[in-house]
Amino acid sequence: MVIWLRGERSPLGLDQDVVRREALAQVLELDQGWQAIEQRGAALLAEARAQADALVAQAEARAAAIVADAERRVAGSTRLGYAAGRQQGLDAVHAQMQARARDDRAVLLAMRERLAEVVFRAVQRLLARAPHHGLYQRAAEMVSAELDQASFLTVTVHPGEAAQVRKLFNVAGLPLRPTIIEDAAAGEGACLCEWDYGVLDAGLPSQLAALRKSLRQALDAAAGQAHAPEPADGAAP
């Protein structure tokens, strides 16, 4: 049985009914660190949104000023009778507005990159310090539902965590006894489960890799939208 510190969504849990004072103090300290990271991430996100709103407001103000200046140029050109001056003024307006828009998009993308890296590094540091028994407990629960017709199960982990994993999997009520493979190259927090017709990589490195991939995909999608071709002059909205 695992006792989650702040509900099942908490990244921290205890697999013991009786907890020593030193272990409890360590878990509470890790939980405080996790909450601090969540608060920091929320603050960074709020700051990024505020800066984005400010950039939009500045861009709108600059666009209004550019349009007003263009109107003055067009009016002056019209009074002087230079038809070419009107088109040149409009071309200058379009060029300036497009340049400003590109600059603002670049700033927003840089802010997103920074925020994504801060979130990833914070989660990485916290999970590196947190006990891994909750991770292995979840892996055992996920594998249990897939072993009805299996004839074998191997679990590859770091040697320093083999005893803990063996204990957790033995008490998980699996339909067969797993073979624990100790592999120093797997790294701490690794947990690779293999059976007759399936593989489950539930370890910490794979989860961090998935997190980084997800953040990268989100940034790439945002960058794709930012660099989408702009509509041609005179095109219908």
PDB file of C-alpha atoms in Angstrom:
ATOM      1  CA  MET A   1       0.000   0.000   0.000  1.00  0.00           C
ATOM      2  CA  VAL A   2       1.250   3.478  -0.889  1.00  0.00           C
ATOM      3  CA  ILE A   3       0.221   6.530   1.134  1.00  0.00           C
ATOM      4  CA  TRP A   4       0.328   9.595  -1.097  1.00  0.00           C
ATOM      5  CA  LEU A   5       1.346  12.748   0.712  1.00  0.00           C
ATOM      6  CA  ARG A   6      -1.195  15.059  -0.985  1.00  0.00           C
ATOM      7  CA  GLY A   7      -3.578  12.771  -2.855  1.00  0.00           C
ATOM      8  CA  GLU A   8      -2.918  10.448  -5.777  1.00  0.00           C
ATOM      9  CA  ARG A   9      -1.745  13.331  -7.984  1.00  0.00           C
ATOM     10  CA  SER A  10       1.156  13.965  -5.604  1.00  0.00           C
ATOM     11  CA  PRO A  11       4.585  12.848  -6.901  1.00  0.00           C
ATOM     12  CA  LEU A  12       5.553  11.733  -3.377  1.00  0.00           C
ATOM     13  CA  GLY A  13       4.241   8.736  -1.457  1.00  0.00           C
ATOM     14  CA  LEU A  14       5.157   6.320   1.324  1.00  0.00           C
ATOM     15  CA  ASP A  15       4.889   2.535   1.029  1.00  0.00           C
ATOM     16  CA  GLN A  16       5.106   1.932   4.785  1.00  0.00           C
ATOM     17  CA  ASP A  17       2.453   2.012   7.485  1.00  0.00           C
ATOM     18  CA  VAL A  18       4.961   3.250  10.061  1.00  0.00           C
ATOM     19  CA  VAL A  19       7.228   6.101   9.026  1.00  0.00           C
ATOM     20  CA  ARG A  20      10.335   7.122  10.902  1.00  0.00           C
ATOM     21  CA  ARG A  21      10.707  10.716  11.915  1.00  0.00           C
ATOM     22  CA  GLU A  22      13.810  11.187   9.742  1.00  0.00           C
ATOM     23  CA  ALA A  23      12.086   9.733   6.650  1.00  0.00           C
ATOM     24  CA  LEU A  24       8.976  11.819   7.240  1.00  0.00           C
ATOM     25  CA  ALA A  25      11.054  14.979   7.584  1.00  0.00           C
ATOM     26  CA  GLN A  26      12.809  14.212   4.297  1.00  0.00           C
ATOM     27  CA  VAL A  27       9.531  13.570   2.479  1.00  0.00           C
ATOM     28  CA  LEU A  28       7.992  16.755   3.890  1.00  0.00           C
ATOM     29  CA  GLU A  29      11.047  18.711   2.768  1.00  0.00           C
ATOM     30  CA  LEU A  30      10.750  17.250  -0.740  1.00  0.00           C
ATOM     31  CA  ASP A  31       7.041  18.052  -0.809  1.00  0.00           C
ATOM     32  CA  GLN A  32       7.764  21.649   0.191  1.00  0.00           C
ATOM     33  CA  GLY A  33      10.305  21.817  -2.614  1.00  0.00           C
ATOM     34  CA  TRP A  34       7.780  20.464  -5.094  1.00  0.00           C
ATOM     35  CA  GLN A  35       5.177  23.043  -4.007  1.00  0.00           C
ATOM     36  CA  ALA A  36       7.781  25.793  -4.316  1.00  0.00           C
ATOM     37  CA  ILE A  37       8.564  24.655  -7.867  1.00  0.00           C
ATOM     38  CA  GLU A  38       4.862  24.624  -8.744  1.00  0.00           C
ATOM     39  CA  GLN A  39       4.486  28.140  -7.359  1.00  0.00           C
ATOM     40  CA  ARG A  40       7.613  29.298  -9.214  1.00  0.00           C
ATOM     41  CA  GLY A  41       6.331  27.794 -12.462  1.00  0.00           C
ATOM     42  CA  ALA A  42       2.969  29.518 -12.015  1.00  0.00           C
ATOM     43  CA  ALA A  43       4.717  32.816 -11.305  1.00  0.00           C
ATOM     44  CA  LEU A  44       6.930  32.462 -14.391  1.00  0.00           C
ATOM     45  CA  LEU A  45       3.909  31.642 -16.532  1.00  0.00           C
ATOM     46  CA  ALA A  46       2.031  34.660 -15.179  1.00  0.00           C
ATOM     47  CA  GLU A  47       5.081  36.836 -15.813  1.00  0.00           C
ATOM     48  CA  ALA A  48       5.368  35.519 -19.390  1.00  0.00           C
ATOM     49  CA  ARG A  49       1.703  36.210 -20.032  1.00  0.00           C
ATOM     50  CA  ALA A  50       1.991  39.720 -18.596  1.00  0.00           C
ATOM     51  CA  GLN A  51       5.022  40.426 -20.773  1.00  0.00           C
ATOM     52  CA  ALA A  52       3.194  39.022 -23.804  1.00  0.00           C
ATOM     53  CA  ASP A  53       0.205  41.281 -23.098  1.00  0.00           C
ATOM     54  CA  ALA A  54       2.555  44.247 -22.767  1.00  0.00           C
ATOM     55  CA  LEU A  55       4.202  43.380 -26.087  1.00  0.00           C
ATOM     56  CA  VAL A  56       0.807  43.180 -27.782  1.00  0.00           C
ATOM     57  CA  ALA A  57      -0.197  46.567 -26.333  1.00  0.00           C
ATOM     58  CA  GLN A  58       3.097  48.096 -27.466  1.00  0.00           C
ATOM     59  CA  ALA A  59       2.693  46.584 -30.936  1.00  0.00           C
ATOM     60  CA  GLU A  60      -0.824  47.984 -31.230  1.00  0.00           C
ATOM     61  CA  ALA A  61       0.375  51.428 -30.149  1.00  0.00           C
ATOM     62  CA  ARG A  62       3.258  51.314 -32.637  1.00  0.00           C
ATOM     63  CA  ALA A  63       0.903  50.167 -35.399  1.00  0.00           C
ATOM     64  CA  ALA A  64      -1.483  53.047 -34.659  1.00  0.00           C
ATOM     65  CA  ALA A  65       1.403  55.524 -34.752  1.00  0.00           C
ATOM     66  CA  ILE A  66       2.702  54.077 -38.012  1.00  0.00           C
ATOM     67  CA  VAL A  67      -0.752  54.221 -39.604  1.00  0.00           C
ATOM     68  CA  ALA A  68      -1.214  57.827 -38.475  1.00  0.00           C
ATOM     69  CA  ASP A  69       2.181  58.732 -39.909  1.00  0.00           C
ATOM     70  CA  ALA A  70       1.303  56.957 -43.143  1.00  0.00           C
ATOM     71  CA  GLU A  71      -1.969  58.837 -43.393  1.00  0.00           C
ATOM     72  CA  ARG A  72      -0.097  62.114 -43.016  1.00  0.00           C
ATOM     73  CA  ARG A  73       2.318  61.068 -45.738  1.00  0.00           C
ATOM     74  CA  VAL A  74      -0.496  59.999 -48.031  1.00  0.00           C
ATOM     75  CA  ALA A  75      -2.369  63.253 -47.421  1.00  0.00           C
ATOM     76  CA  GLY A  76       0.762  65.253 -48.177  1.00  0.00           C
ATOM     77  CA  SER A  77       1.457  63.251 -51.301  1.00  0.00           C
ATOM     78  CA  THR A  78      -2.114  63.656 -52.495  1.00  0.00           C
ATOM     79  CA  ARG A  79      -2.017  67.390 -52.014  1.00  0.00           C
ATOM     80  CA  LEU A  80       1.176  67.552 -54.025  1.00  0.00           C
ATOM     81  CA  GLY A  81      -0.315  65.337 -56.674  1.00  0.00           C
ATOM     82  CA  TYR A  82       2.279  62.578 -56.470  1.00  0.00           C
ATOM     83  CA  ALA A  83       0.405  59.322 -56.931  1.00  0.00           C
ATOM     84  CA  ALA A  84       3.621  57.376 -56.477  1.00  0.00           C
ATOM     85  CA  GLY A  85       4.115  58.896 -53.045  1.00  0.00           C
ATOM     86  CA  ARG A  86       0.871  57.370 -51.812  1.00  0.00           C
ATOM     87  CA  GLN A  87       1.919  53.855 -52.792  1.00  0.00           C
ATOM     88  CA  GLN A  88       5.394  54.348 -51.340  1.00  0.00           C
ATOM     89  CA  GLY A  89       3.876  55.468 -48.065  1.00  0.00           C
ATOM     90  CA  LEU A  90       1.638  52.405 -47.889  1.00  0.00           C
ATOM     91  CA  ASP A  91       4.546  50.101 -48.757  1.00  0.00           C
ATOM     92  CA  ALA A  92       6.613  51.649 -45.973  1.00  0.00           C
ATOM     93  CA  VAL A  93       3.776  51.115 -43.499  1.00  0.00           C
ATOM     94  CA  HIS A  94       3.419  47.462 -44.438  1.00  0.00           C
ATOM     95  CA  ALA A  95       7.162  46.843 -44.204  1.00  0.00           C
ATOM     96  CA  GLN A  96       7.434  48.471 -40.771  1.00  0.00           C
ATOM     97  CA  MET A  97       4.417  46.619 -39.372  1.00  0.00           C
ATOM     98  CA  GLN A  98       5.716  43.264 -40.625  1.00  0.00           C
ATOM     99  CA  ALA A  99       9.166  43.921 -39.150  1.00  0.00           C
ATOM    100  CA  ARG A 100       7.664  44.841 -35.772  1.00  0.00           C
ATOM    101  CA  ALA A 101       5.471  41.735 -35.808  1.00  0.00           C
ATOM    102  CA  ARG A 102       8.489  39.509 -36.507  1.00  0.00           C
ATOM    103  CA  ASP A 103      10.436  41.103 -33.647  1.00  0.00           C
ATOM    104  CA  ASP A 104       7.549  40.634 -31.205  1.00  0.00           C
ATOM    105  CA  ARG A 105       7.123  37.000 -32.225  1.00  0.00           C
ATOM    106  CA  ALA A 106      10.831  36.345 -31.708  1.00  0.00           C
ATOM    107  CA  VAL A 107      10.647  37.785 -28.179  1.00  0.00           C
ATOM    108  CA  LEU A 108       7.624  35.647 -27.307  1.00  0.00           C
ATOM    109  CA  LEU A 109       9.287  32.479 -28.606  1.00  0.00           C
ATOM    110  CA  ALA A 110      12.435  33.208 -26.600  1.00  0.00           C
ATOM    111  CA  MET A 111      10.307  33.624 -23.471  1.00  0.00           C
ATOM    112  CA  ARG A 112       8.575  30.289 -24.139  1.00  0.00           C
ATOM    113  CA  GLU A 113      11.937  28.550 -24.576  1.00  0.00           C
ATOM    114  CA  ARG A 114      13.173  29.954 -21.264  1.00  0.00           C
ATOM    115  CA  LEU A 115      10.008  29.003 -19.393  1.00  0.00           C
ATOM    116  CA  ALA A 116      10.022  25.456 -20.794  1.00  0.00           C
ATOM    117  CA  GLU A 117      13.669  24.933 -19.789  1.00  0.00           C
ATOM    118  CA  VAL A 118      13.039  26.288 -16.268  1.00  0.00           C
ATOM    119  CA  VAL A 119      10.090  23.913 -15.797  1.00  0.00           C
ATOM    120  CA  PHE A 120      12.035  20.901 -17.109  1.00  0.00           C
ATOM    121  CA  ARG A 121      15.122  21.555 -14.961  1.00  0.00           C
ATOM    122  CA  ALA A 122      13.005  22.082 -11.845  1.00  0.00           C
ATOM    123  CA  VAL A 123      11.099  18.830 -12.357  1.00  0.00           C
ATOM    124  CA  GLN A 124      14.328  16.981 -13.130  1.00  0.00           C
ATOM    125  CA  ARG A 125      16.013  18.168  -9.921  1.00  0.00           C
ATOM    126  CA  LEU A 126      13.004  17.356  -7.776  1.00  0.00           C
ATOM    127  CA  LEU A 127      12.530  13.850  -9.175  1.00  0.00           C
ATOM    128  CA  ALA A 128      16.240  13.129  -8.815  1.00  0.00           C
ATOM    129  CA  ARG A 129      15.961  13.821  -5.062  1.00  0.00           C
ATOM    130  CA  ALA A 130      12.615  12.116  -4.478  1.00  0.00           C
ATOM    131  CA  PRO A 131      12.361   8.431  -3.420  1.00  0.00           C
ATOM    132  CA  HIS A 132      11.647   6.127  -6.356  1.00  0.00           C
ATOM    133  CA  HIS A 133       9.384   3.583  -4.629  1.00  0.00           C
ATOM    134  CA  GLY A 134       6.257   5.392  -5.847  1.00  0.00           C
ATOM    135  CA  LEU A 135       7.568   5.140  -9.417  1.00  0.00           C
ATOM    136  CA  TYR A 136       8.171   1.401  -9.102  1.00  0.00           C
ATOM    137  CA  GLN A 137       4.800   0.884  -7.405  1.00  0.00           C
ATOM    138  CA  ARG A 138       3.035   2.443 -10.384  1.00  0.00           C
ATOM    139  CA  ALA A 139       5.079   0.343 -12.799  1.00  0.00           C
ATOM    140  CA  ALA A 140       4.024  -2.839 -10.977  1.00  0.00           C
ATOM    141  CA  GLU A 141       0.378  -1.791 -11.094  1.00  0.00           C
ATOM    142  CA  MET A 142       0.553  -0.999 -14.816  1.00  0.00           C
ATOM    143  CA  VAL A 143       2.262  -4.295 -15.675  1.00  0.00           C
ATOM    144  CA  SER A 144      -0.115  -6.384 -13.550  1.00  0.00           C
ATOM    145  CA  ALA A 145      -3.033  -5.781 -15.924  1.00  0.00           C
ATOM    146  CA  GLU A 146      -1.033  -7.081 -18.915  1.00  0.00           C
ATOM    147  CA  LEU A 147       0.243 -10.415 -17.567  1.00  0.00           C
ATOM    148  CA  ASP A 148      -2.808 -12.700 -17.734  1.00  0.00           C
ATOM    149  CA  GLN A 149      -1.332 -14.817 -20.568  1.00  0.00           C
ATOM    150  CA  ALA A 150       2.366 -14.077 -19.982  1.00  0.00           C
ATOM    151  CA  SER A 151       4.910 -16.789 -19.181  1.00  0.00           C
ATOM    152  CA  PHE A 152       7.738 -14.553 -17.984  1.00  0.00           C
ATOM    153  CA  LEU A 153       8.451 -11.044 -16.749  1.00  0.00           C
ATOM    154  CA  THR A 154      11.855  -9.371 -16.473  1.00  0.00           C
ATOM    155  CA  VAL A 155      12.434  -6.026 -14.769  1.00  0.00           C
ATOM    156  CA  THR A 156      15.723  -4.240 -15.498  1.00  0.00           C
ATOM    157  CA  VAL A 157      16.821  -1.701 -12.871  1.00  0.00           C
ATOM    158  CA  HIS A 158      19.925  -0.138 -11.357  1.00  0.00           C
ATOM    159  CA  PRO A 159      21.700  -2.491  -8.897  1.00  0.00           C
ATOM    160  CA  GLY A 160      21.290  -0.033  -6.027  1.00  0.00           C
ATOM    161  CA  GLU A 161      17.510  -0.223  -6.337  1.00  0.00           C
ATOM    162  CA  ALA A 162      17.087  -3.915  -7.119  1.00  0.00           C
ATOM    163  CA  ALA A 163      16.117  -4.906  -3.554  1.00  0.00           C
ATOM    164  CA  GLN A 164      13.434  -2.232  -3.350  1.00  0.00           C
ATOM    165  CA  VAL A 165      12.015  -3.181  -6.753  1.00  0.00           C
ATOM    166  CA  ARG A 166      12.039  -6.895  -5.914  1.00  0.00           C
ATOM    167  CA  LYS A 167      10.094  -6.232  -2.719  1.00  0.00           C
ATOM    168  CA  LEU A 168       7.518  -3.999  -4.412  1.00  0.00           C
ATOM    169  CA  PHE A 169       6.904  -6.383  -7.302  1.00  0.00           C
ATOM    170  CA  ASN A 170       6.668  -9.416  -4.999  1.00  0.00           C
ATOM    171  CA  VAL A 171       3.900  -7.817  -2.932  1.00  0.00           C
ATOM    172  CA  ALA A 172       2.062  -6.398  -5.938  1.00  0.00           C
ATOM    173  CA  GLY A 173       0.018  -9.573  -6.459  1.00  0.00           C
ATOM    174  CA  LEU A 174       1.351 -10.291  -9.959  1.00  0.00           C
ATOM    175  CA  PRO A 175       0.280 -13.596 -11.576  1.00  0.00           C
ATOM    176  CA  LEU A 176       3.944 -14.606 -11.968  1.00  0.00           C
ATOM    177  CA  ARG A 177       7.196 -13.871 -10.159  1.00  0.00           C
ATOM    178  CA  PRO A 178       9.384 -11.359 -11.997  1.00  0.00           C
ATOM    179  CA  THR A 179      13.069 -11.811 -12.724  1.00  0.00           C
ATOM    180  CA  ILE A 180      14.954  -8.723 -11.551  1.00  0.00           C
ATOM    181  CA  ILE A 181      17.921  -7.871 -13.796  1.00  0.00           C
ATOM    182  CA  GLU A 182      20.538  -5.560 -12.279  1.00  0.00           C
ATOM    183  CA  ASP A 183      22.171  -3.327 -14.882  1.00  0.00           C
ATOM    184  CA  ALA A 184      24.513  -0.524 -13.795  1.00  0.00           C
ATOM    185  CA  ALA A 185      24.177   1.075 -17.224  1.00  0.00           C
ATOM    186  CA  ALA A 186      20.442   1.510 -16.697  1.00  0.00           C
ATOM    187  CA  GLY A 187      20.920   4.468 -14.367  1.00  0.00           C
ATOM    188  CA  GLU A 188      19.112   5.270 -11.138  1.00  0.00           C
ATOM    189  CA  GLY A 189      15.345   5.384 -11.487  1.00  0.00           C
ATOM    190  CA  ALA A 190      15.329   3.140 -14.576  1.00  0.00           C
ATOM    191  CA  CYS A 191      12.579   0.499 -14.771  1.00  0.00           C
ATOM    192  CA  LEU A 192      12.241  -1.526 -17.992  1.00  0.00           C
ATOM    193  CA  CYS A 193       9.594  -4.289 -17.855  1.00  0.00           C
ATOM    194  CA  GLU A 194       9.516  -6.966 -20.590  1.00  0.00           C
ATOM    195  CA  TRP A 195       7.213  -9.969 -21.007  1.00  0.00           C
ATOM    196  CA  ASP A 196       6.104 -12.317 -23.809  1.00  0.00           C
ATOM    197  CA  TYR A 197       4.360  -9.732 -25.941  1.00  0.00           C
ATOM    198  CA  GLY A 198       5.039  -6.365 -24.406  1.00  0.00           C
ATOM    199  CA  VAL A 199       7.576  -3.828 -23.148  1.00  0.00           C
ATOM    200  CA  LEU A 200       6.983  -1.024 -20.649  1.00  0.00           C
ATOM    201  CA  ASP A 201       9.632   1.607 -19.955  1.00  0.00           C
ATOM    202  CA  ALA A 202       8.291   3.232 -16.783  1.00  0.00           C
ATOM    203  CA  GLY A 203      11.603   4.571 -15.498  1.00  0.00           C
ATOM    204  CA  LEU A 204      12.487   8.109 -14.575  1.00  0.00           C
ATOM    205  CA  PRO A 205      14.819   8.731 -17.578  1.00  0.00           C
ATOM    206  CA  SER A 206      12.087   7.786 -20.071  1.00  0.00           C
ATOM    207  CA  GLN A 207       9.541   9.980 -18.304  1.00  0.00           C
ATOM    208  CA  LEU A 208      11.923  12.952 -18.355  1.00  0.00           C
ATOM    209  CA  ALA A 209      12.613  12.287 -22.039  1.00  0.00           C
ATOM    210  CA  ALA A 210       8.867  12.254 -22.714  1.00  0.00           C
ATOM    211  CA  LEU A 211       8.484  15.531 -20.811  1.00  0.00           C
ATOM    212  CA  ARG A 212      11.266  17.197 -22.815  1.00  0.00           C
ATOM    213  CA  LYS A 213       9.779  15.869 -26.087  1.00  0.00           C
ATOM    214  CA  SER A 214       6.350  17.220 -25.155  1.00  0.00           C
ATOM    215  CA  LEU A 215       7.776  20.650 -24.331  1.00  0.00           C
ATOM    216  CA  ARG A 216       9.765  20.671 -27.574  1.00  0.00           C
ATOM    217  CA  GLN A 217       6.684  19.759 -29.641  1.00  0.00           C
ATOM    218  CA  ALA A 218       4.716  22.563 -28.011  1.00  0.00           C
ATOM    219  CA  LEU A 219       7.497  25.060 -28.776  1.00  0.00           C
ATOM    220  CA  ASP A 220       7.832  23.811 -32.369  1.00  0.00           C
ATOM    221  CA  ALA A 221       4.081  24.173 -32.871  1.00  0.00           C
ATOM    222  CA  ALA A 222       4.223  27.730 -31.536  1.00  0.00           C
ATOM    223  CA  ALA A 223       7.199  28.503 -33.773  1.00  0.00           C
ATOM    224  CA  GLY A 224       5.350  27.095 -36.790  1.00  0.00           C
ATOM    225  CA  GLN A 225       2.426  29.385 -36.132  1.00  0.00           C
ATOM    226  CA  ALA A 226       4.742  32.357 -35.631  1.00  0.00           C
ATOM    227  CA  HIS A 227       6.505  31.756 -38.966  1.00  0.00           C
ATOM    228  CA  ALA A 228       3.375  30.990 -40.987  1.00  0.00           C
ATOM    229  CA  PRO A 229       3.344  32.939 -44.283  1.00  0.00           C
ATOM    230  CA  GLU A 230       1.541  36.236 -44.036  1.00  0.00           C
ATOM    231  CA  PRO A 231      -1.424  36.909 -46.357  1.00  0.00           C
ATOM    232  CA  ALA A 232      -0.573  38.743 -49.543  1.00  0.00           C
ATOM    233  CA  ASP A 233      -1.561  42.374 -49.883  1.00  0.00           C
ATOM    234  CA  GLY A 234      -5.166  42.697 -50.950  1.00  0.00           C
ATOM    235  CA  ALA A 235      -6.003  39.074 -50.082  1.00  0.00           C
ATOM    236  CA  ALA A 236      -9.441  38.436 -48.656  1.00  0.00           C
ATOM    237  CA  PRO A 237      -9.496  37.957 -44.838  1.00  0.00           C
TER     238      PRO A 237
END
